[in-house]
mmCIF file of C-alpha atoms in Angstrom:
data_model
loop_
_atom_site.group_PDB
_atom_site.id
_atom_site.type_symbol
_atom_site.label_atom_id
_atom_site.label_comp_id
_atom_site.label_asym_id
_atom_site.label_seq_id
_atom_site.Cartn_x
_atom_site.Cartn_y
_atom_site.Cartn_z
ATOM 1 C CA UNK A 1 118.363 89.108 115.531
ATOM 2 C CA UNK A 2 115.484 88.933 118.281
ATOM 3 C CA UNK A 3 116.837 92.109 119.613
ATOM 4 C CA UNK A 4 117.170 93.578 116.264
ATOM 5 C CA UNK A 5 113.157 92.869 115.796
ATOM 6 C CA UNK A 6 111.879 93.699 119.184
ATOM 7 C CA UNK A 7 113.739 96.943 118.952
ATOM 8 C CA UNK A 8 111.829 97.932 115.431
ATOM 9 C CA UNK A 9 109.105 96.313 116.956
ATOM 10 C CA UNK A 10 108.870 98.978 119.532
ATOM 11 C CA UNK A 11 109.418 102.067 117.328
ATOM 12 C CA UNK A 12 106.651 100.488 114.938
ATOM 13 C CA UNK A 13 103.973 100.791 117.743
ATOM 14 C CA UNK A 14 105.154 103.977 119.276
ATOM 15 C CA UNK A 15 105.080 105.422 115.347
ATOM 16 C CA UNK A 16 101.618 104.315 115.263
ATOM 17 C CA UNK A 17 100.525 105.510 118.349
ATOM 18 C CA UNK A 18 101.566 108.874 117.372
ATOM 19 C CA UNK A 19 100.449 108.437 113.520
ATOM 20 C CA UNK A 20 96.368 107.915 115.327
ATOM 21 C CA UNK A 21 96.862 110.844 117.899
ATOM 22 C CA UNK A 22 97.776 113.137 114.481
ATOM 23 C CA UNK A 23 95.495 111.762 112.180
ATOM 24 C CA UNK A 24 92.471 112.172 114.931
ATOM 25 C CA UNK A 25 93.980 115.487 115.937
ATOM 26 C CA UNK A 26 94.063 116.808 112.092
ATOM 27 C CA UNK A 27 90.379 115.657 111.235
ATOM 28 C CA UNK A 28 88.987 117.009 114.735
ATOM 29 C CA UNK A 29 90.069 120.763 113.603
ATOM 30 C CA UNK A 30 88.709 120.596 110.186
ATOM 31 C CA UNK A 31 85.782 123.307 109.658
ATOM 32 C CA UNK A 32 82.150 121.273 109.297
ATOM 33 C CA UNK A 33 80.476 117.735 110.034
ATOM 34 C CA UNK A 34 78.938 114.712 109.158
ATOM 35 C CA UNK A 35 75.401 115.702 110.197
ATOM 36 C CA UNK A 36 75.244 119.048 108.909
ATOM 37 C CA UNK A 37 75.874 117.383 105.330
ATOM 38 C CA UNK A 38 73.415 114.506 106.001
ATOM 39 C CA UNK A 39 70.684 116.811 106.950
ATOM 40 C CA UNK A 40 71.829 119.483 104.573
ATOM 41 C CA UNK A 41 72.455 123.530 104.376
ATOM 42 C CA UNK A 42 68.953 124.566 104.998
ATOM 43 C CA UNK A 43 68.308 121.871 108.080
ATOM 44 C CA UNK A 44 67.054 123.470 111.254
ATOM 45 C CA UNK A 45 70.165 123.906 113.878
ATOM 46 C CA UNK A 46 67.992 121.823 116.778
ATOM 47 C CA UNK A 47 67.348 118.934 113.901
ATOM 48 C CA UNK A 48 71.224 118.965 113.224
ATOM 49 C CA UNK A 49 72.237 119.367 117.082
ATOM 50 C CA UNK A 50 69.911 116.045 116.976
ATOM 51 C CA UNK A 51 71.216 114.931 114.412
ATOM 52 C CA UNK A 52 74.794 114.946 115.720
ATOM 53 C CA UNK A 53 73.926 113.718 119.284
ATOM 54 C CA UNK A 54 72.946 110.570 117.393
ATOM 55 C CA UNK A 55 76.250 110.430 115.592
ATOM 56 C CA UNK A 56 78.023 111.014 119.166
ATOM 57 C CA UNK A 57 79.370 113.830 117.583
ATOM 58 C CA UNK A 58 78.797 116.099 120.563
ATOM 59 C CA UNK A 59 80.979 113.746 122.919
ATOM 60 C CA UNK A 60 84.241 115.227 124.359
ATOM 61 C CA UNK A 61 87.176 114.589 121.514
ATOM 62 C CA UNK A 62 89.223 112.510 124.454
ATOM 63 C CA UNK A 63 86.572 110.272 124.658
ATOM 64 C CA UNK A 64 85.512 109.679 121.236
ATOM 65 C CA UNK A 65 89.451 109.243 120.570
ATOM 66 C CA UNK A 66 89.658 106.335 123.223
ATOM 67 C CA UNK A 67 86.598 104.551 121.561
ATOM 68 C CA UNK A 68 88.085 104.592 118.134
ATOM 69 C CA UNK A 69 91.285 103.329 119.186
ATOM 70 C CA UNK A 70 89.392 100.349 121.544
ATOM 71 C CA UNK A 71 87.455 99.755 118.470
ATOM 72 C CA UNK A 72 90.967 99.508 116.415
ATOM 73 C CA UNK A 73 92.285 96.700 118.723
ATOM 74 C CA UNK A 74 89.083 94.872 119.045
ATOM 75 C CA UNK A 75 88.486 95.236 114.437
ATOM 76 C CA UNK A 76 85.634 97.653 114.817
ATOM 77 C CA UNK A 77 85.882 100.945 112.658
ATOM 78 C CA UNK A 78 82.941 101.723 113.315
ATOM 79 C CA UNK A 79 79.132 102.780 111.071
ATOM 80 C CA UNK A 80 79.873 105.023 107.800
ATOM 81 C CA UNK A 81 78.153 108.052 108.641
ATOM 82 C CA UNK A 82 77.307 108.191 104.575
ATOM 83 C CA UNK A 83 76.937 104.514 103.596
ATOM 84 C CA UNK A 84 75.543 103.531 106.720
ATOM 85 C CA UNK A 85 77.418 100.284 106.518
ATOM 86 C CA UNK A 86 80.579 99.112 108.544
ATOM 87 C CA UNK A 87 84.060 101.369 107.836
ATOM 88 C CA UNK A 88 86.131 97.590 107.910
ATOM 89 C CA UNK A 89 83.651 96.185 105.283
ATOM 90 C CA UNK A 90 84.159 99.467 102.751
ATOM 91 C CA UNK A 91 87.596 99.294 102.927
ATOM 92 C CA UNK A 92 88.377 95.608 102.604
ATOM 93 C CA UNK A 93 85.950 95.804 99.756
ATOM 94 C CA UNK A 94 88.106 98.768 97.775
ATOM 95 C CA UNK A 95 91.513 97.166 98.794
ATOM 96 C CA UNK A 96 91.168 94.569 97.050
ATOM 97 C CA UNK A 97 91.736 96.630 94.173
ATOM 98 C CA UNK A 98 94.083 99.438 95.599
ATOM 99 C CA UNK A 99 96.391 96.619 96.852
ATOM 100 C CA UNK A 100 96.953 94.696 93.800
ATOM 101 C CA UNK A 101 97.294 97.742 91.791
ATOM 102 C CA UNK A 102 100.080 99.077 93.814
ATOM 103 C CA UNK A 103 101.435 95.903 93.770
ATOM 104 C CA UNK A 104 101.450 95.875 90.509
ATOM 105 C CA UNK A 105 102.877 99.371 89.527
ATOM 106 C CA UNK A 106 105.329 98.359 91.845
ATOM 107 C CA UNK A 107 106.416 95.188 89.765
ATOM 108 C CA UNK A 108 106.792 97.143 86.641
ATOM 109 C CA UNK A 109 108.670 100.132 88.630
ATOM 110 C CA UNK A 110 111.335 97.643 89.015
ATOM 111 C CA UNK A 111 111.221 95.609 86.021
ATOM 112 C CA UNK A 112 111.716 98.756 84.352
ATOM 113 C CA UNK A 113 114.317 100.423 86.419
ATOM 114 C CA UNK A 114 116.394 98.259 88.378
ATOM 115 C CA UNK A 115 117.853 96.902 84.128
ATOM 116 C CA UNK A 116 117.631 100.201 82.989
ATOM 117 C CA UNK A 117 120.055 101.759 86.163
ATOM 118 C CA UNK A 118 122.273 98.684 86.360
ATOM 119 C CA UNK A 119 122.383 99.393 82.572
ATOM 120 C CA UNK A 120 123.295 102.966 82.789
ATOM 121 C CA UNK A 121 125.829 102.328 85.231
ATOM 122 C CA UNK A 122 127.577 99.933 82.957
ATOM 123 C CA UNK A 123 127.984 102.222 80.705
ATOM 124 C CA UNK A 124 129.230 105.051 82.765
ATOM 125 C CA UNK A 125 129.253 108.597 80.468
ATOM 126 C CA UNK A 126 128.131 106.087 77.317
ATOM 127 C CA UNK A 127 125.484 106.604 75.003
ATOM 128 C CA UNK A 128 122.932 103.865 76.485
ATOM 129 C CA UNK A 129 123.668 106.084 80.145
ATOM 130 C CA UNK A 130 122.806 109.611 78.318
ATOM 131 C CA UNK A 131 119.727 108.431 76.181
ATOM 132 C CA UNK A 132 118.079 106.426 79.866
ATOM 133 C CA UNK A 133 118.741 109.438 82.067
ATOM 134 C CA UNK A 134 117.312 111.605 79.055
ATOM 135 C CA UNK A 135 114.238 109.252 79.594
ATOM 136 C CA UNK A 136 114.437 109.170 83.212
ATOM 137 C CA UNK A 137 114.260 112.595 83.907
ATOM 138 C CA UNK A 138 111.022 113.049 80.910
ATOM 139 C CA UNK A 139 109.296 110.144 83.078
ATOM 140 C CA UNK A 140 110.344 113.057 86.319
ATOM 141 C CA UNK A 141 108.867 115.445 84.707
ATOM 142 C CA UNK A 142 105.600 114.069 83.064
ATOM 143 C CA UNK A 143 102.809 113.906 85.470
ATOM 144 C CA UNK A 144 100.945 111.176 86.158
ATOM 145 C CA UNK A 145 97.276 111.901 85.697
ATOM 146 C CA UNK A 146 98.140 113.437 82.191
ATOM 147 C CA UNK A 147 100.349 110.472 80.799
ATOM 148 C CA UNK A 148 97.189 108.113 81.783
ATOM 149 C CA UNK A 149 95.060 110.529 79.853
ATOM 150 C CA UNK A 150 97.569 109.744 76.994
ATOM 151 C CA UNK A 151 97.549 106.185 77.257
ATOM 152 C CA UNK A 152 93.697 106.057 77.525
ATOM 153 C CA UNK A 153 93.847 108.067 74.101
ATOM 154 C CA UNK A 154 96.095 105.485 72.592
ATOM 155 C CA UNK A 155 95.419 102.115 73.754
ATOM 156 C CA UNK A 156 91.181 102.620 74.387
ATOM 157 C CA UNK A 157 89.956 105.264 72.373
ATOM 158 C CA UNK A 158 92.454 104.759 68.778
ATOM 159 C CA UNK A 159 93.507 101.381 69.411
ATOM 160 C CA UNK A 160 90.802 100.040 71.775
ATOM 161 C CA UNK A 161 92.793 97.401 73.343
ATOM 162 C CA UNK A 162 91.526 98.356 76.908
ATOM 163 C CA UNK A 163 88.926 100.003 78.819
ATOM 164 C CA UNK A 164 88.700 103.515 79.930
ATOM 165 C CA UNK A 165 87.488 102.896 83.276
ATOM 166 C CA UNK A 166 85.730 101.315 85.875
ATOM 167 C CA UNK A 167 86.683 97.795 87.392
ATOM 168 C CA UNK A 168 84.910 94.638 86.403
ATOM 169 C CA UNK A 169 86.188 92.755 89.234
ATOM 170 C CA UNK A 170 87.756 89.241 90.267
ATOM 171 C CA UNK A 171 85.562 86.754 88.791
ATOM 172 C CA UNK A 172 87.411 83.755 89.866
ATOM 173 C CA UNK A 173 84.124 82.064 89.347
ATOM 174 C CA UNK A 174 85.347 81.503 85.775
ATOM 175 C CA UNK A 175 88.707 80.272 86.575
ATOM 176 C CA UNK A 176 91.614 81.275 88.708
ATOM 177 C CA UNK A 177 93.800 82.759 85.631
ATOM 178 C CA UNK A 178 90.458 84.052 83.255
ATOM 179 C CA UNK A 179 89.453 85.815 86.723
ATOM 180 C CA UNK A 180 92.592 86.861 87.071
ATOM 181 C CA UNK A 181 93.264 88.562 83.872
ATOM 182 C CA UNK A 182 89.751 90.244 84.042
ATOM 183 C CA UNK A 183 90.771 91.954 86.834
ATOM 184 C CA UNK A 184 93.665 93.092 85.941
ATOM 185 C CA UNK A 185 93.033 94.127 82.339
ATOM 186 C CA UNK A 186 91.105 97.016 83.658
ATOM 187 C CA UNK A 187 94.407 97.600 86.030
ATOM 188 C CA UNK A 188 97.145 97.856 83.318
ATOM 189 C CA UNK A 189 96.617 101.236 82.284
ATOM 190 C CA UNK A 190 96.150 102.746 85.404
ATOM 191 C CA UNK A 191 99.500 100.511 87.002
ATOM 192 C CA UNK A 192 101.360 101.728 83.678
ATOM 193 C CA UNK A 193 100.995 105.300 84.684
ATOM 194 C CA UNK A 194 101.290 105.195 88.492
ATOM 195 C CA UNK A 195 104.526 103.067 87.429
ATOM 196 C CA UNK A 196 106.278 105.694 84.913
ATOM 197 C CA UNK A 197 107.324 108.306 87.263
ATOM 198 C CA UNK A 198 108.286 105.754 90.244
ATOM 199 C CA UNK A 199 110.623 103.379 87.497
ATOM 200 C CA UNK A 200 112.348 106.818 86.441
ATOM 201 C CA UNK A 201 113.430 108.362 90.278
ATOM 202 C CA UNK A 202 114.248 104.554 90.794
ATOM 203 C CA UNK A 203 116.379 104.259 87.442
ATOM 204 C CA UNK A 204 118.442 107.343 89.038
ATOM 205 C CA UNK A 205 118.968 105.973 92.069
ATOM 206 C CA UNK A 206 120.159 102.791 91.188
ATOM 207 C CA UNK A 207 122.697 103.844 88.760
ATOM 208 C CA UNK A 208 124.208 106.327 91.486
ATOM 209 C CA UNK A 209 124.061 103.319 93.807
ATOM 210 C CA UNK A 210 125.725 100.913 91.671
ATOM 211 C CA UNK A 211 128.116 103.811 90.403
ATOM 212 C CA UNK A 212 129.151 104.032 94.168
ATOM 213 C CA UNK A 213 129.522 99.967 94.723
ATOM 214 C CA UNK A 214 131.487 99.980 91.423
ATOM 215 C CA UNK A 215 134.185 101.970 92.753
ATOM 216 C CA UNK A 216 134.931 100.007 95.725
ATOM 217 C CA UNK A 217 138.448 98.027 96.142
ATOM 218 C CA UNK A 218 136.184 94.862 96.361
ATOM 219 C CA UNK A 219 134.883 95.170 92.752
ATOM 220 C CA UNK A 220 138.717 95.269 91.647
ATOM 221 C CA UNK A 221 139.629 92.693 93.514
ATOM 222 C CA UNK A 222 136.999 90.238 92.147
ATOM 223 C CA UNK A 223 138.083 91.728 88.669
ATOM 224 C CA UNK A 224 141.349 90.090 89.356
ATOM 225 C CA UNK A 225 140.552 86.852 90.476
ATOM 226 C CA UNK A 226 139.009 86.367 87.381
ATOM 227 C CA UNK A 227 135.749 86.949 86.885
ATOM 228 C CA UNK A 228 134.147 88.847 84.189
ATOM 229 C CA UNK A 229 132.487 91.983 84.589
ATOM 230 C CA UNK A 230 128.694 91.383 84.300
ATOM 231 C CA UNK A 231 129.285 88.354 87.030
ATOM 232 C CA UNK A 232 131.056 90.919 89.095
ATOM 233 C CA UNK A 233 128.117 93.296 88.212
ATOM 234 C CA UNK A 234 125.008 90.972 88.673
ATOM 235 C CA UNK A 235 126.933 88.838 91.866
ATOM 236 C CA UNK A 236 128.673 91.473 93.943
ATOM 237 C CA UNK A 237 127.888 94.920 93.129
ATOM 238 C CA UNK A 238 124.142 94.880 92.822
ATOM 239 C CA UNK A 239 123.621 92.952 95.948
ATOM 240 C CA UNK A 240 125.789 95.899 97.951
ATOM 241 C CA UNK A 241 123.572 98.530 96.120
ATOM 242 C CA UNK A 242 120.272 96.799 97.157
ATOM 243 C CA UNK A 243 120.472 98.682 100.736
ATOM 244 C CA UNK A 244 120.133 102.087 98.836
ATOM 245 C CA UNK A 245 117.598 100.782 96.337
ATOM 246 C CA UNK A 246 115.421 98.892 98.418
ATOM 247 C CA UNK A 247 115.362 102.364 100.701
ATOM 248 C CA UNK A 248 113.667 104.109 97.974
ATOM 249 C CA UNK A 249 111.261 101.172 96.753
ATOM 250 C CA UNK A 250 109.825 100.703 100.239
ATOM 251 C CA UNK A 251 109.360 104.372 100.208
ATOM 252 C CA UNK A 252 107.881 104.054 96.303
ATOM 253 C CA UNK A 253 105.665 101.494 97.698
ATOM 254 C CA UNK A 254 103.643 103.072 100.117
ATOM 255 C CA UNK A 255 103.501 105.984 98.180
ATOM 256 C CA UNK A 256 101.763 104.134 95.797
ATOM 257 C CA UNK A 257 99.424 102.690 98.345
ATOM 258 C CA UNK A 258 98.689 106.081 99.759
ATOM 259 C CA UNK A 259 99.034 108.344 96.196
ATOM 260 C CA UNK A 260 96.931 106.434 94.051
ATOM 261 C CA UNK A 261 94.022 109.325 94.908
ATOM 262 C CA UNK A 262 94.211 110.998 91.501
ATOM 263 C CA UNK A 263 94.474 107.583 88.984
ATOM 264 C CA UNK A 264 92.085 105.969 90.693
ATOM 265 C CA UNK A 265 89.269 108.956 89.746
ATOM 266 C CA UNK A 266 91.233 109.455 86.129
ATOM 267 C CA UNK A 267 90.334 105.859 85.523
ATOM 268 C CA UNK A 268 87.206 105.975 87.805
ATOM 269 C CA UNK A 269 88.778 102.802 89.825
ATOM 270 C CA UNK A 270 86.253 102.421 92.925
ATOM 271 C CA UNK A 271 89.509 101.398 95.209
ATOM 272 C CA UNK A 272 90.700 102.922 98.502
ATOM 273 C CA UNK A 273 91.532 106.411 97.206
ATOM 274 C CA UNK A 274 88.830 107.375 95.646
ATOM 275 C CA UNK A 275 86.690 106.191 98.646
ATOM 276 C CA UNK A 276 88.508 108.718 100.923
ATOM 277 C CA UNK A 277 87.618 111.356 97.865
ATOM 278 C CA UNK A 278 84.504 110.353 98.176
ATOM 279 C CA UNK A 279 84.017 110.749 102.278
ATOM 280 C CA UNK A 280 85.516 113.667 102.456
ATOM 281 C CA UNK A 281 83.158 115.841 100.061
ATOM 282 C CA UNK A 282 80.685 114.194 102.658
ATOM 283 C CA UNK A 283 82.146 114.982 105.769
ATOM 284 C CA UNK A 284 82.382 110.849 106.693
ATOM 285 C CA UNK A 285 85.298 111.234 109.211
ATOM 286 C CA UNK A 286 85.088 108.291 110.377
ATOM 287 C CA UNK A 287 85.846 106.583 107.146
ATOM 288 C CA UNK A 288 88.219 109.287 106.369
ATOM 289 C CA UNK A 289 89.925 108.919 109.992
ATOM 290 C CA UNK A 290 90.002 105.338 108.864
ATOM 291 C CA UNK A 291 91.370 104.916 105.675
ATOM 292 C CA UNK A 292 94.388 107.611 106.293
ATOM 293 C CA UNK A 293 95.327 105.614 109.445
ATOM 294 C CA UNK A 294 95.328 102.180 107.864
ATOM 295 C CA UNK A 295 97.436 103.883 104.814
ATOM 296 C CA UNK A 296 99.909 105.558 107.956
ATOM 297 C CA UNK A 297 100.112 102.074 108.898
ATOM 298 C CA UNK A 298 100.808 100.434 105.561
ATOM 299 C CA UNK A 299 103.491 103.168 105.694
ATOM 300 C CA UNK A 300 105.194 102.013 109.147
ATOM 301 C CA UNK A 301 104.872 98.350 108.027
ATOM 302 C CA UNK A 302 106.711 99.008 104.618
ATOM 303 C CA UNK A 303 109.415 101.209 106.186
ATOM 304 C CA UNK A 304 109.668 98.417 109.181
ATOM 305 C CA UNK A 305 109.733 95.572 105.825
ATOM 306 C CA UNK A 306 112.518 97.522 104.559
ATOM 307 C CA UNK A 307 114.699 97.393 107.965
ATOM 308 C CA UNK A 308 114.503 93.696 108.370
ATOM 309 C CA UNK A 309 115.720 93.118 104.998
ATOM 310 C CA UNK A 310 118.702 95.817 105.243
ATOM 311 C CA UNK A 311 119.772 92.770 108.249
ATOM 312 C CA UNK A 312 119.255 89.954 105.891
ATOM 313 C CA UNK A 313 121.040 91.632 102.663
ATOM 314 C CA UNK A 314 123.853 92.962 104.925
ATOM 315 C CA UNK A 315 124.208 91.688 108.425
ATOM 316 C CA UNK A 316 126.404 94.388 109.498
ATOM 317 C CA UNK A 317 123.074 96.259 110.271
ATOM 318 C CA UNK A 318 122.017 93.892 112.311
ATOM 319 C CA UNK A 319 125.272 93.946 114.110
ATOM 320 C CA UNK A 320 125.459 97.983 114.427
ATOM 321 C CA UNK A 321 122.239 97.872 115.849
ATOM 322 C CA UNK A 322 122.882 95.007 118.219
#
């Protein structure tokens, strides 16, 4: 197993060393800069020259690349060139709502799905299989940013059972589960509709995983030893389909954490995405360099997540690698 890790150890590091060279790359190419946006379109060139020299915008790109990166490894992003405040401080302030609402969408993606597929599956070609794909593919096809404009019409303009935007907070002050459900009462809505298309591409793939499993001499065998079919469903076959299905939720998850852009300024949610909106109308690169390589990284951690538990549900991995 120690092999196993250091081994996805090592391609986790080497992704993320290339992940920073693209992601500094990328943003060093892009037309304009922070200090011709500060000082505005009419400045004088010399009092933007200036103006950048301050920044240390006019420093070669190799050596403005090796100070980010030794800031990185020492926790120092660096001064917003907007705010004016520190990059680490702006971002731990807006994940602490862009992380529980992925986390969130992500619970209901699978409360909704994994049934629903396992369901489907069950009852291969039957009408409870048609009538969830039916759904499955609508909740495909339905974008996201216009089914939250839905649900805002239903549930806070007719019905008014939540807000329309904006984020109170976590006022814990007031309790650990009042705080709680503050904060995420102004999260349902937007984790509802982040959580509809994810649940129905997850639906699909769990019936064709479970499909496949069911059709193995194993399932047949456990048939005729005795045990009834939704123990031989819920025991056997759905553990073997978890490598396919946890494939696509890791992937599901840090989409969400890096997607959740266009909710977050439906719902006008002041969280992670909408920061990096925000910074890159203003030409804040740093913040923008930032926040797209901590998402990257979210990214590698997720997909290096998902590899450790492929060796735990089915040690044959671990052995194939080994």
């Amino acid at each position: 197993m120690s092999l196993f890790l250091f081994k996805r150890l090592l391609t986790l590091l080497a992704t993320l060393v290339a992940a920073s060279a693209i992601v500094f790359a990328v943003l060093e190419v892009l037309p304009g800069n922070a200090a011709q946006v500060l000082m505005g379109p009419d400045a004088d060139p010399a009092a933007v020259a200036a103006k950048a020299a301050e920044l240390g915008l006019n420093r070669p790109a190799l050596a403005r690349y090796a100070e980010w990166i030794g800031g990185l490894l020492r926790g120092d992003m660096g001064l917003s060139y907007s705010y004016g405040t520190p990059v680490a401080a702006l971002i731990a302030e807006r994940l602490t709502l862009t992380a529980p609402l992925a986390v969130l969408a992500m619970l209901l993606t699978a409360a909704i799905a994994l049934p629903a597929g396992v369901l489907a599956a069950a009852r291969h070609r039957g009408a409870a299989d048609v009538g969830l794909m039916a759904l499955a593919q609508i909740g495909i096809a339905v974008p996201s940013f216009w089914f939250a404009i839905l649900l805002i019409l239903l549930f806070s303009v007719r019905l008014q059972w939540l807000s329309a935007g904006g984020f109170d907070g976590w006022h814990f002050s007031a309790g650990l589960w009042l705080g709680l459900w503050q904060g995420l009462k102004s999260l349902i809505l937007p984790a509802v509709s982040l959580a509809v298309a994810q649940a129905a591409i997850l639906a699909r793939f769990t019936r064709s995983a479970v499909l496949e499993v069911l059709r193995e001499d194993f399932v047949r065998t456990a048939r005729a030893k005795g045990l009834s079919r939704r123990a031989t469903l819920w025991g056997h076959v759905l553990r073997n389909a978890m490598i396919a299905v946890i494939t696509v939720m890791g992937l599901q998850l840090a989409e969400l954490l890096a997607g959740a852009i266009v909710i977050e300024n439906v719902f006008y949610l002041p969280g992670l995405g909408r920061l990096i909106f925000q910074s890159i109308a203003n030409r804040d690169v740093i913040v923008v360099r930032n926040c797209v390589m901590l998402l990257a990284a979210m990214v590698v951690l997720v997909n290096f997540a998902v590899d450790v538990l492929y060796a735990v549900i089915d040690p044959r991995v671990k052995a194939h690698e080994i």
